Amino acid sequence: MTDHESILSDAEREALSAVMQAPAALTVLIVDDPRNAADLLAAQLSSHGVQCLVLDDGQAVLQRLKKDRTIGLLITGLHMAPVDGLGLIRLIRGTERAALPIVITSDEADVQDAISAMRLGVVDFLLGPTDMEALLALVRRELGVN
């Protein structure tokens, strides 16, 4: 072997390069009803450098989670139709993305809602109005961002 020959093939160098590249920034997926509440929350988080995606309903969330591995956190409203936030979480917990961190937000909820959410392993249950500083700290912690 001469001094300029590589011990790695071109394919091995490409594979190593792909592994060594920084991972894609994780995205917060937000779903709520009404949609404008989700859009507002996404705008507030985005203004602090958090990458967000807003979807309209639980079915769209399930489809997106199947194909998008950059989703690192889900923020869902509690009261949505046709599937509410707790129903959506139950569906997610039955998929390969079962370990996804999830936060529920709601302007009104009862103790049973909170108990059900905690049994489903949510990261937090935030009652409105949303404390943006607390939510931002929570999002950054869950995404592993400083």
Tab-separated table of N, CA and C in Angstrom:
chain	number	residue	atom	x	y	z
A	1	MET	N	0.848	-1.169	0.000
A	1	MET	CA	0.000	0.000	0.000
A	1	MET	C	0.895	1.235	0.000
A	2	THR	N	0.611	2.190	-0.887
A	2	THR	CA	1.387	3.417	-0.937
A	2	THR	C	0.847	4.405	0.081
A	3	ASP	N	1.587	5.496	0.292
A	3	ASP	CA	1.199	6.492	1.289
A	3	ASP	C	-0.137	7.156	0.990
A	4	HIS	N	-0.526	7.234	-0.258
A	4	HIS	CA	-1.750	7.961	-0.604
A	4	HIS	C	-2.978	7.064	-0.758
A	5	GLU	N	-2.823	5.785	-0.587
A	5	GLU	CA	-3.965	4.882	-0.688
A	5	GLU	C	-4.759	4.895	0.617
A	6	SER	N	-6.062	4.805	0.483
A	6	SER	CA	-6.940	4.790	1.644
A	6	SER	C	-7.303	3.357	1.996
A	7	ILE	N	-7.467	3.115	3.262
A	7	ILE	CA	-7.898	1.780	3.671
A	7	ILE	C	-9.415	1.634	3.561
A	8	LEU	N	-10.114	2.754	3.326
A	8	LEU	CA	-11.569	2.732	3.173
A	8	LEU	C	-11.959	2.869	1.710
A	9	SER	N	-12.983	2.167	1.322
A	9	SER	CA	-13.515	2.321	-0.037
A	9	SER	C	-14.325	3.610	-0.101
A	10	ASP	N	-14.682	4.027	-1.312
A	10	ASP	CA	-15.511	5.224	-1.469
A	10	ASP	C	-16.845	5.066	-0.748
A	11	ALA	N	-17.456	3.903	-0.859
A	11	ALA	CA	-18.743	3.649	-0.202
A	11	ALA	C	-18.597	3.717	1.317
A	12	GLU	N	-17.498	3.187	1.839
A	12	GLU	CA	-17.270	3.235	3.287
A	12	GLU	C	-17.044	4.664	3.765
A	13	ARG	N	-16.312	5.459	2.974
A	13	ARG	CA	-16.097	6.870	3.328
A	13	ARG	C	-17.411	7.636	3.331
A	14	GLU	N	-18.278	7.381	2.347
A	14	GLU	CA	-19.587	8.043	2.294
A	14	GLU	C	-20.449	7.656	3.488
A	15	ALA	N	-20.436	6.379	3.827
A	15	ALA	CA	-21.226	5.910	4.973
A	15	ALA	C	-20.713	6.524	6.268
A	16	LEU	N	-19.408	6.583	6.427
A	16	LEU	CA	-18.817	7.181	7.615
A	16	LEU	C	-19.146	8.665	7.694
A	17	SER	N	-19.090	9.341	6.574
A	17	SER	CA	-19.428	10.763	6.534
A	17	SER	C	-20.873	10.998	6.944
A	18	ALA	N	-21.777	10.162	6.459
A	18	ALA	CA	-23.196	10.304	6.801
A	18	ALA	C	-23.424	10.098	8.294
A	19	VAL	N	-22.722	9.143	8.882
A	19	VAL	CA	-22.877	8.860	10.309
A	19	VAL	C	-22.302	9.989	11.157
A	20	MET	N	-21.230	10.589	10.701
A	20	MET	CA	-20.543	11.607	11.489
A	20	MET	C	-21.178	12.992	11.384
A	21	GLN	N	-22.050	13.200	10.416
A	21	GLN	CA	-22.693	14.502	10.277
A	21	GLN	C	-23.610	14.754	11.456
A	22	ALA	N	-23.767	16.031	11.793
A	22	ALA	CA	-24.656	16.397	12.892
A	22	ALA	C	-26.076	15.951	12.563
A	23	PRO	N	-26.791	15.445	13.553
A	23	PRO	CA	-28.171	15.022	13.298
A	23	PRO	C	-29.049	16.218	12.949
A	24	ALA	N	-30.111	15.947	12.215
A	24	ALA	CA	-31.049	17.009	11.860
A	24	ALA	C	-31.690	17.548	13.134
A	25	ALA	N	-31.985	18.839	13.117
A	25	ALA	CA	-32.656	19.447	14.263
A	25	ALA	C	-34.009	18.779	14.459
A	26	LEU	N	-34.330	18.502	15.696
A	26	LEU	CA	-35.615	17.880	15.986
A	26	LEU	C	-36.735	18.909	15.903
A	27	THR	N	-37.884	18.439	15.497
A	27	THR	CA	-39.049	19.288	15.276
A	27	THR	C	-40.111	19.013	16.326
A	28	VAL	N	-40.811	20.078	16.721
A	28	VAL	CA	-41.973	19.950	17.595
A	28	VAL	C	-43.199	19.895	16.698
A	29	LEU	N	-43.963	18.845	16.830
A	29	LEU	CA	-45.211	18.692	16.086
A	29	LEU	C	-46.343	19.170	16.985
A	30	ILE	N	-47.157	20.086	16.472
A	30	ILE	CA	-48.237	20.680	17.261
A	30	ILE	C	-49.562	20.407	16.572
A	31	VAL	N	-50.533	19.920	17.343
A	31	VAL	CA	-51.883	19.701	16.829
A	31	VAL	C	-52.863	20.191	17.888
A	32	ASP	N	-53.824	20.990	17.451
A	32	ASP	CA	-54.841	21.504	18.371
A	32	ASP	C	-56.051	21.936	17.569
A	33	ASP	N	-57.157	22.032	18.258
A	33	ASP	CA	-58.408	22.480	17.657
A	33	ASP	C	-58.945	23.576	18.553
A	34	PRO	N	-58.995	24.796	18.123
A	34	PRO	CA	-58.888	25.257	16.747
A	34	PRO	C	-57.434	25.369	16.272
A	35	ARG	N	-57.270	25.296	14.972
A	35	ARG	CA	-55.949	25.330	14.340
A	35	ARG	C	-55.189	26.604	14.679
A	36	ASN	N	-55.901	27.734	14.814
A	36	ASN	CA	-55.191	28.988	15.073
A	36	ASN	C	-54.455	28.954	16.411
A	37	ALA	N	-54.935	28.170	17.382
A	37	ALA	CA	-54.224	28.025	18.653
A	37	ALA	C	-52.880	27.334	18.425
A	38	ALA	N	-52.868	26.318	17.584
A	38	ALA	CA	-51.627	25.610	17.259
A	38	ALA	C	-50.681	26.510	16.474
A	39	ASP	N	-51.228	27.277	15.539
A	39	ASP	CA	-50.404	28.200	14.751
A	39	ASP	C	-49.751	29.257	15.641
A	40	LEU	N	-50.504	29.776	16.603
A	40	LEU	CA	-49.975	30.787	17.519
A	40	LEU	C	-48.858	30.198	18.374
A	41	LEU	N	-49.074	29.018	18.898
A	41	LEU	CA	-48.051	28.361	19.708
A	41	LEU	C	-46.795	28.099	18.881
A	42	ALA	N	-46.969	27.647	17.655
A	42	ALA	CA	-45.824	27.399	16.768
A	42	ALA	C	-45.062	28.689	16.491
A	43	ALA	N	-45.773	29.773	16.273
A	43	ALA	CA	-45.120	31.061	16.017
A	43	ALA	C	-44.306	31.500	17.232
A	44	GLN	N	-44.866	31.320	18.411
A	44	GLN	CA	-44.148	31.709	19.628
A	44	GLN	C	-42.894	30.863	19.823
A	45	LEU	N	-42.998	29.559	19.638
A	45	LEU	CA	-41.828	28.692	19.788
A	45	LEU	C	-40.796	28.960	18.693
A	46	SER	N	-41.269	29.173	17.468
A	46	SER	CA	-40.361	29.451	16.347
A	46	SER	C	-39.564	30.729	16.576
A	47	SER	N	-40.183	31.710	17.221
A	47	SER	CA	-39.481	32.972	17.493
A	47	SER	C	-38.308	32.764	18.454
A	48	HIS	N	-38.271	31.617	19.114
A	48	HIS	CA	-37.167	31.264	20.011
A	48	HIS	C	-36.267	30.201	19.388
A	49	GLY	N	-36.389	30.004	18.082
A	49	GLY	CA	-35.504	29.096	17.368
A	49	GLY	C	-35.909	27.636	17.373
A	50	VAL	N	-37.135	27.345	17.792
A	50	VAL	CA	-37.612	25.962	17.815
A	50	VAL	C	-38.311	25.660	16.497
A	51	GLN	N	-37.885	24.600	15.835
A	51	GLN	CA	-38.504	24.201	14.573
A	51	GLN	C	-39.837	23.527	14.871
A	52	CYS	N	-40.908	24.038	14.254
A	52	CYS	CA	-42.257	23.534	14.532
A	52	CYS	C	-42.977	23.150	13.249
A	53	LEU	N	-43.897	22.219	13.404
A	53	LEU	CA	-44.783	21.792	12.330
A	53	LEU	C	-46.175	21.695	12.929
A	54	VAL	N	-47.168	22.271	12.246
A	54	VAL	CA	-48.549	22.240	12.724
A	54	VAL	C	-49.373	21.365	11.789
A	55	LEU	N	-50.148	20.469	12.379
A	55	LEU	CA	-51.071	19.637	11.612
A	55	LEU	C	-52.479	19.809	12.158
A	56	ASP	N	-53.464	19.425	11.325
A	56	ASP	CA	-54.865	19.695	11.640
A	56	ASP	C	-55.560	18.656	12.502
A	57	ASP	N	-55.137	17.397	12.415
A	57	ASP	CA	-55.896	16.371	13.129
A	57	ASP	C	-55.020	15.175	13.472
A	58	GLY	N	-55.576	14.310	14.302
A	58	GLY	CA	-54.845	13.149	14.777
A	58	GLY	C	-54.408	12.202	13.687
A	59	GLN	N	-55.232	12.002	12.674
A	59	GLN	CA	-54.871	11.094	11.582
A	59	GLN	C	-53.646	11.610	10.836
A	60	ALA	N	-53.599	12.918	10.600
A	60	ALA	CA	-52.435	13.513	9.941
A	60	ALA	C	-51.186	13.351	10.808
A	61	VAL	N	-51.354	13.464	12.121
A	61	VAL	CA	-50.231	13.276	13.044
A	61	VAL	C	-49.690	11.852	12.932
A	62	LEU	N	-50.565	10.866	12.966
A	62	LEU	CA	-50.130	9.468	12.879
A	62	LEU	C	-49.385	9.191	11.577
A	63	GLN	N	-49.894	9.727	10.473
A	63	GLN	CA	-49.232	9.528	9.182
A	63	GLN	C	-47.859	10.187	9.170
A	64	ARG	N	-47.764	11.386	9.720
A	64	ARG	CA	-46.493	12.109	9.730
A	64	ARG	C	-45.461	11.391	10.603
A	65	LEU	N	-45.894	10.901	11.755
A	65	LEU	CA	-44.969	10.208	12.653
A	65	LEU	C	-44.399	8.942	12.027
A	66	LYS	N	-45.164	8.291	11.156
A	66	LYS	CA	-44.674	7.079	10.486
A	66	LYS	C	-43.491	7.373	9.582
A	67	LYS	N	-43.495	8.546	8.949
A	67	LYS	CA	-42.476	8.814	7.935
A	67	LYS	C	-41.429	9.848	8.331
A	68	ASP	N	-41.633	10.570	9.416
A	68	ASP	CA	-40.728	11.668	9.773
A	68	ASP	C	-40.061	11.396	11.117
A	69	ARG	N	-38.803	11.013	11.075
A	69	ARG	CA	-38.058	10.696	12.299
A	69	ARG	C	-37.481	11.936	12.977
A	70	THR	N	-37.661	13.117	12.385
A	70	THR	CA	-37.152	14.327	13.026
A	70	THR	C	-38.130	14.891	14.057
A	71	ILE	N	-39.316	14.299	14.166
A	71	ILE	CA	-40.273	14.754	15.177
A	71	ILE	C	-39.765	14.273	16.531
A	72	GLY	N	-39.421	15.227	17.398
A	72	GLY	CA	-38.867	14.878	18.702
A	72	GLY	C	-39.802	15.119	19.864
A	73	LEU	N	-40.922	15.809	19.601
A	73	LEU	CA	-41.871	16.137	20.660
A	73	LEU	C	-43.215	16.447	20.023
A	74	LEU	N	-44.279	15.987	20.650
A	74	LEU	CA	-45.635	16.314	20.215
A	74	LEU	C	-46.291	17.154	21.292
A	75	ILE	N	-46.886	18.267	20.878
A	75	ILE	CA	-47.732	19.065	21.761
A	75	ILE	C	-49.136	18.966	21.197
A	76	THR	N	-50.056	18.445	21.997
A	76	THR	CA	-51.422	18.258	21.532
A	76	THR	C	-52.415	18.928	22.461
A	77	GLY	N	-53.457	19.438	21.863
A	77	GLY	CA	-54.569	19.930	22.659
A	77	GLY	C	-55.338	18.752	23.226
A	78	LEU	N	-56.092	19.006	24.270
A	78	LEU	CA	-56.891	17.954	24.882
A	78	LEU	C	-58.207	17.765	24.146
A	79	HIS	N	-58.885	18.874	23.865
A	79	HIS	CA	-60.225	18.816	23.269
A	79	HIS	C	-60.138	19.052	21.767
A	80	MET	N	-60.177	17.965	21.006
A	80	MET	CA	-60.137	18.028	19.551
A	80	MET	C	-61.163	17.045	19.012
A	81	ALA	N	-61.473	17.196	17.741
A	81	ALA	CA	-62.395	16.263	17.083
A	81	ALA	C	-61.769	15.838	15.757
A	82	PRO	N	-61.989	14.674	15.265
A	82	PRO	CA	-62.836	13.621	15.814
A	82	PRO	C	-62.158	12.830	16.932
A	83	VAL	N	-60.821	12.850	17.007
A	83	VAL	CA	-60.102	12.148	18.069
A	83	VAL	C	-59.531	13.188	19.021
A	84	ASP	N	-59.827	13.049	20.317
A	84	ASP	CA	-59.294	14.021	21.274
A	84	ASP	C	-57.829	13.716	21.581
A	85	GLY	N	-57.203	14.595	22.355
A	85	GLY	CA	-55.787	14.444	22.661
A	85	GLY	C	-55.445	13.127	23.333
A	86	LEU	N	-56.270	12.702	24.286
A	86	LEU	CA	-56.011	11.432	24.973
A	86	LEU	C	-56.139	10.249	24.015
A	87	GLY	N	-57.134	10.297	23.138
A	87	GLY	CA	-57.292	9.239	22.139
A	87	GLY	C	-56.109	9.180	21.194
A	88	LEU	N	-55.610	10.355	20.794
A	88	LEU	CA	-54.439	10.413	19.918
A	88	LEU	C	-53.229	9.794	20.609
A	89	ILE	N	-53.043	10.116	21.872
A	89	ILE	CA	-51.903	9.563	22.608
A	89	ILE	C	-52.015	8.043	22.706
A	90	ARG	N	-53.210	7.543	22.967
A	90	ARG	CA	-53.404	6.085	23.020
A	90	ARG	C	-52.998	5.439	21.694
A	91	LEU	N	-53.377	6.075	20.589
A	91	LEU	CA	-53.020	5.540	19.270
A	91	LEU	C	-51.507	5.559	19.063
A	92	ILE	N	-50.861	6.658	19.439
A	92	ILE	CA	-49.408	6.778	19.273
A	92	ILE	C	-48.686	5.741	20.125
A	93	ARG	N	-49.167	5.521	21.334
A	93	ARG	CA	-48.515	4.558	22.235
A	93	ARG	C	-48.584	3.131	21.690
A	94	GLY	N	-49.441	2.897	20.712
A	94	GLY	CA	-49.532	1.585	20.080
A	94	GLY	C	-48.715	1.460	18.809
A	95	THR	N	-47.866	2.446	18.510
A	95	THR	CA	-47.051	2.431	17.295
A	95	THR	C	-45.573	2.303	17.643
A	96	GLU	N	-44.739	2.287	16.605
A	96	GLU	CA	-43.292	2.248	16.815
A	96	GLU	C	-42.768	3.551	17.417
A	97	ARG	N	-43.589	4.597	17.432
A	97	ARG	CA	-43.197	5.880	18.046
A	97	ARG	C	-43.759	6.016	19.466
A	98	ALA	N	-44.015	4.894	20.120
A	98	ALA	CA	-44.639	4.878	21.452
A	98	ALA	C	-43.867	5.686	22.490
A	99	ALA	N	-42.563	5.792	22.342
A	99	ALA	CA	-41.739	6.498	23.328
A	99	ALA	C	-41.672	8.007	23.088
A	100	LEU	N	-42.354	8.503	22.069
A	100	LEU	CA	-42.317	9.933	21.755
A	100	LEU	C	-42.768	10.756	22.958
A	101	PRO	N	-41.986	11.763	23.354
A	101	PRO	CA	-42.434	12.648	24.429
A	101	PRO	C	-43.645	13.461	23.964
A	102	ILE	N	-44.646	13.566	24.835
A	102	ILE	CA	-45.882	14.271	24.491
A	102	ILE	C	-46.272	15.206	25.624
A	103	VAL	N	-46.693	16.411	25.246
A	103	VAL	CA	-47.205	17.407	26.182
A	103	VAL	C	-48.644	17.702	25.784
A	104	ILE	N	-49.530	17.765	26.766
A	104	ILE	CA	-50.926	18.149	26.517
A	104	ILE	C	-51.127	19.573	27.010
A	105	THR	N	-51.854	20.359	26.211
A	105	THR	CA	-52.258	21.695	26.639
A	105	THR	C	-53.775	21.767	26.612
A	106	SER	N	-54.321	22.528	27.543
A	106	SER	CA	-55.769	22.695	27.572
A	106	SER	C	-56.126	23.915	28.403
A	107	ASP	N	-57.174	24.600	27.977
A	107	ASP	CA	-57.682	25.713	28.772
A	107	ASP	C	-58.585	25.223	29.889
A	108	GLU	N	-59.128	24.031	29.710
A	108	GLU	CA	-59.967	23.459	30.765
A	108	GLU	C	-59.826	21.945	30.764
A	109	ALA	N	-59.677	21.408	31.951
A	109	ALA	CA	-59.545	19.964	32.113
A	109	ALA	C	-59.929	19.621	33.540
A	110	ASP	N	-60.288	18.370	33.738
A	110	ASP	CA	-60.597	17.948	35.099
A	110	ASP	C	-59.516	16.990	35.595
A	111	VAL	N	-59.639	16.598	36.831
A	111	VAL	CA	-58.641	15.730	37.443
A	111	VAL	C	-58.529	14.405	36.694
A	112	GLN	N	-59.650	13.871	36.233
A	112	GLN	CA	-59.622	12.598	35.508
A	112	GLN	C	-58.822	12.713	34.211
A	113	ASP	N	-58.933	13.861	33.521
A	113	ASP	CA	-58.131	14.079	32.311
A	113	ASP	C	-56.642	14.025	32.645
A	114	ALA	N	-56.254	14.708	33.714
A	114	ALA	CA	-54.847	14.740	34.113
A	114	ALA	C	-54.354	13.347	34.506
A	115	ILE	N	-55.173	12.609	35.236
A	115	ILE	CA	-54.790	11.246	35.632
A	115	ILE	C	-54.631	10.359	34.400
A	116	SER	N	-55.577	10.448	33.476
A	116	SER	CA	-55.492	9.652	32.241
A	116	SER	C	-54.234	9.997	31.458
A	117	ALA	N	-53.925	11.286	31.373
A	117	ALA	CA	-52.737	11.724	30.643
A	117	ALA	C	-51.464	11.174	31.280
A	118	MET	N	-51.380	11.251	32.584
A	118	MET	CA	-50.185	10.758	33.265
A	118	MET	C	-50.047	9.242	33.104
A	119	ARG	N	-51.153	8.533	33.116
A	119	ARG	CA	-51.104	7.076	32.901
A	119	ARG	C	-50.624	6.733	31.495
A	120	LEU	N	-50.854	7.648	30.565
A	120	LEU	CA	-50.393	7.449	29.189
A	120	LEU	C	-48.946	7.901	29.002
A	121	GLY	N	-48.326	8.363	30.075
A	121	GLY	CA	-46.908	8.709	30.025
A	121	GLY	C	-46.580	10.047	29.400
A	122	VAL	N	-47.493	11.019	29.501
A	122	VAL	CA	-47.167	12.331	28.952
A	122	VAL	C	-46.077	12.987	29.796
A	123	VAL	N	-45.318	13.863	29.153
A	123	VAL	CA	-44.252	14.584	29.827
A	123	VAL	C	-44.838	15.619	30.781
A	124	ASP	N	-45.891	16.300	30.330
A	124	ASP	CA	-46.517	17.326	31.160
A	124	ASP	C	-47.922	17.593	30.655
A	125	PHE	N	-48.718	18.174	31.517
A	125	PHE	CA	-50.100	18.554	31.218
A	125	PHE	C	-50.207	20.015	31.613
A	126	LEU	N	-50.264	20.901	30.624
A	126	LEU	CA	-50.240	22.340	30.882
A	126	LEU	C	-51.627	22.940	30.736
A	127	LEU	N	-52.097	23.564	31.796
A	127	LEU	CA	-53.375	24.264	31.742
A	127	LEU	C	-53.134	25.697	31.308
A	128	GLY	N	-54.027	26.216	30.443
A	128	GLY	CA	-53.900	27.566	29.917
A	128	GLY	C	-54.296	28.601	30.940
A	129	PRO	N	-53.908	29.822	30.739
A	129	PRO	CA	-53.072	30.243	29.607
A	129	PRO	C	-51.640	29.708	29.738
A	130	THR	N	-51.036	29.440	28.598
A	130	THR	CA	-49.726	28.802	28.567
A	130	THR	C	-48.636	29.748	29.041
A	131	ASP	N	-47.841	29.290	29.974
A	131	ASP	CA	-46.655	30.008	30.444
A	131	ASP	C	-45.542	29.700	29.440
A	132	MET	N	-45.262	30.653	28.550
A	132	MET	CA	-44.312	30.391	27.459
A	132	MET	C	-42.908	30.098	27.957
A	133	GLU	N	-42.472	30.760	29.023
A	133	GLU	CA	-41.132	30.478	29.539
A	133	GLU	C	-41.023	29.033	30.004
A	134	ALA	N	-42.030	28.575	30.731
A	134	ALA	CA	-42.025	27.193	31.220
A	134	ALA	C	-42.113	26.212	30.055
A	135	LEU	N	-42.974	26.503	29.078
A	135	LEU	CA	-43.110	25.618	27.926
A	135	LEU	C	-41.821	25.576	27.117
A	136	LEU	N	-41.200	26.718	26.909
A	136	LEU	CA	-39.953	26.766	26.148
A	136	LEU	C	-38.859	25.955	26.851
A	137	ALA	N	-38.766	26.076	28.166
A	137	ALA	CA	-37.781	25.290	28.921
A	137	ALA	C	-38.069	23.797	28.783
A	138	LEU	N	-39.335	23.435	28.843
A	138	LEU	CA	-39.745	22.037	28.694
A	138	LEU	C	-39.399	21.513	27.301
A	139	VAL	N	-39.707	22.294	26.277
A	139	VAL	CA	-39.416	21.900	24.891
A	139	VAL	C	-37.917	21.707	24.700
A	140	ARG	N	-37.144	22.661	25.172
A	140	ARG	CA	-35.686	22.556	25.013
A	140	ARG	C	-35.132	21.334	25.740
A	141	ARG	N	-35.648	21.065	26.922
A	141	ARG	CA	-35.196	19.891	27.676
A	141	ARG	C	-35.518	18.606	26.915
A	142	GLU	N	-36.736	18.501	26.408
A	142	GLU	CA	-37.149	17.279	25.710
A	142	GLU	C	-36.414	17.083	24.388
A	143	LEU	N	-36.062	18.184	23.727
A	143	LEU	CA	-35.337	18.085	22.458
A	143	LEU	C	-33.827	17.996	22.666
A	144	GLY	N	-33.379	18.184	23.906
A	144	GLY	CA	-31.949	18.140	24.190
A	144	GLY	C	-31.211	19.345	23.662
A	145	VAL	N	-31.894	20.509	23.676
A	145	VAL	CA	-31.329	21.753	23.155
A	145	VAL	C	-31.132	22.725	24.311
A	146	ASN	N	-30.034	23.462	24.285
A	146	ASN	CA	-29.804	24.470	25.340
A	146	ASN	C	-30.372	25.803	24.966
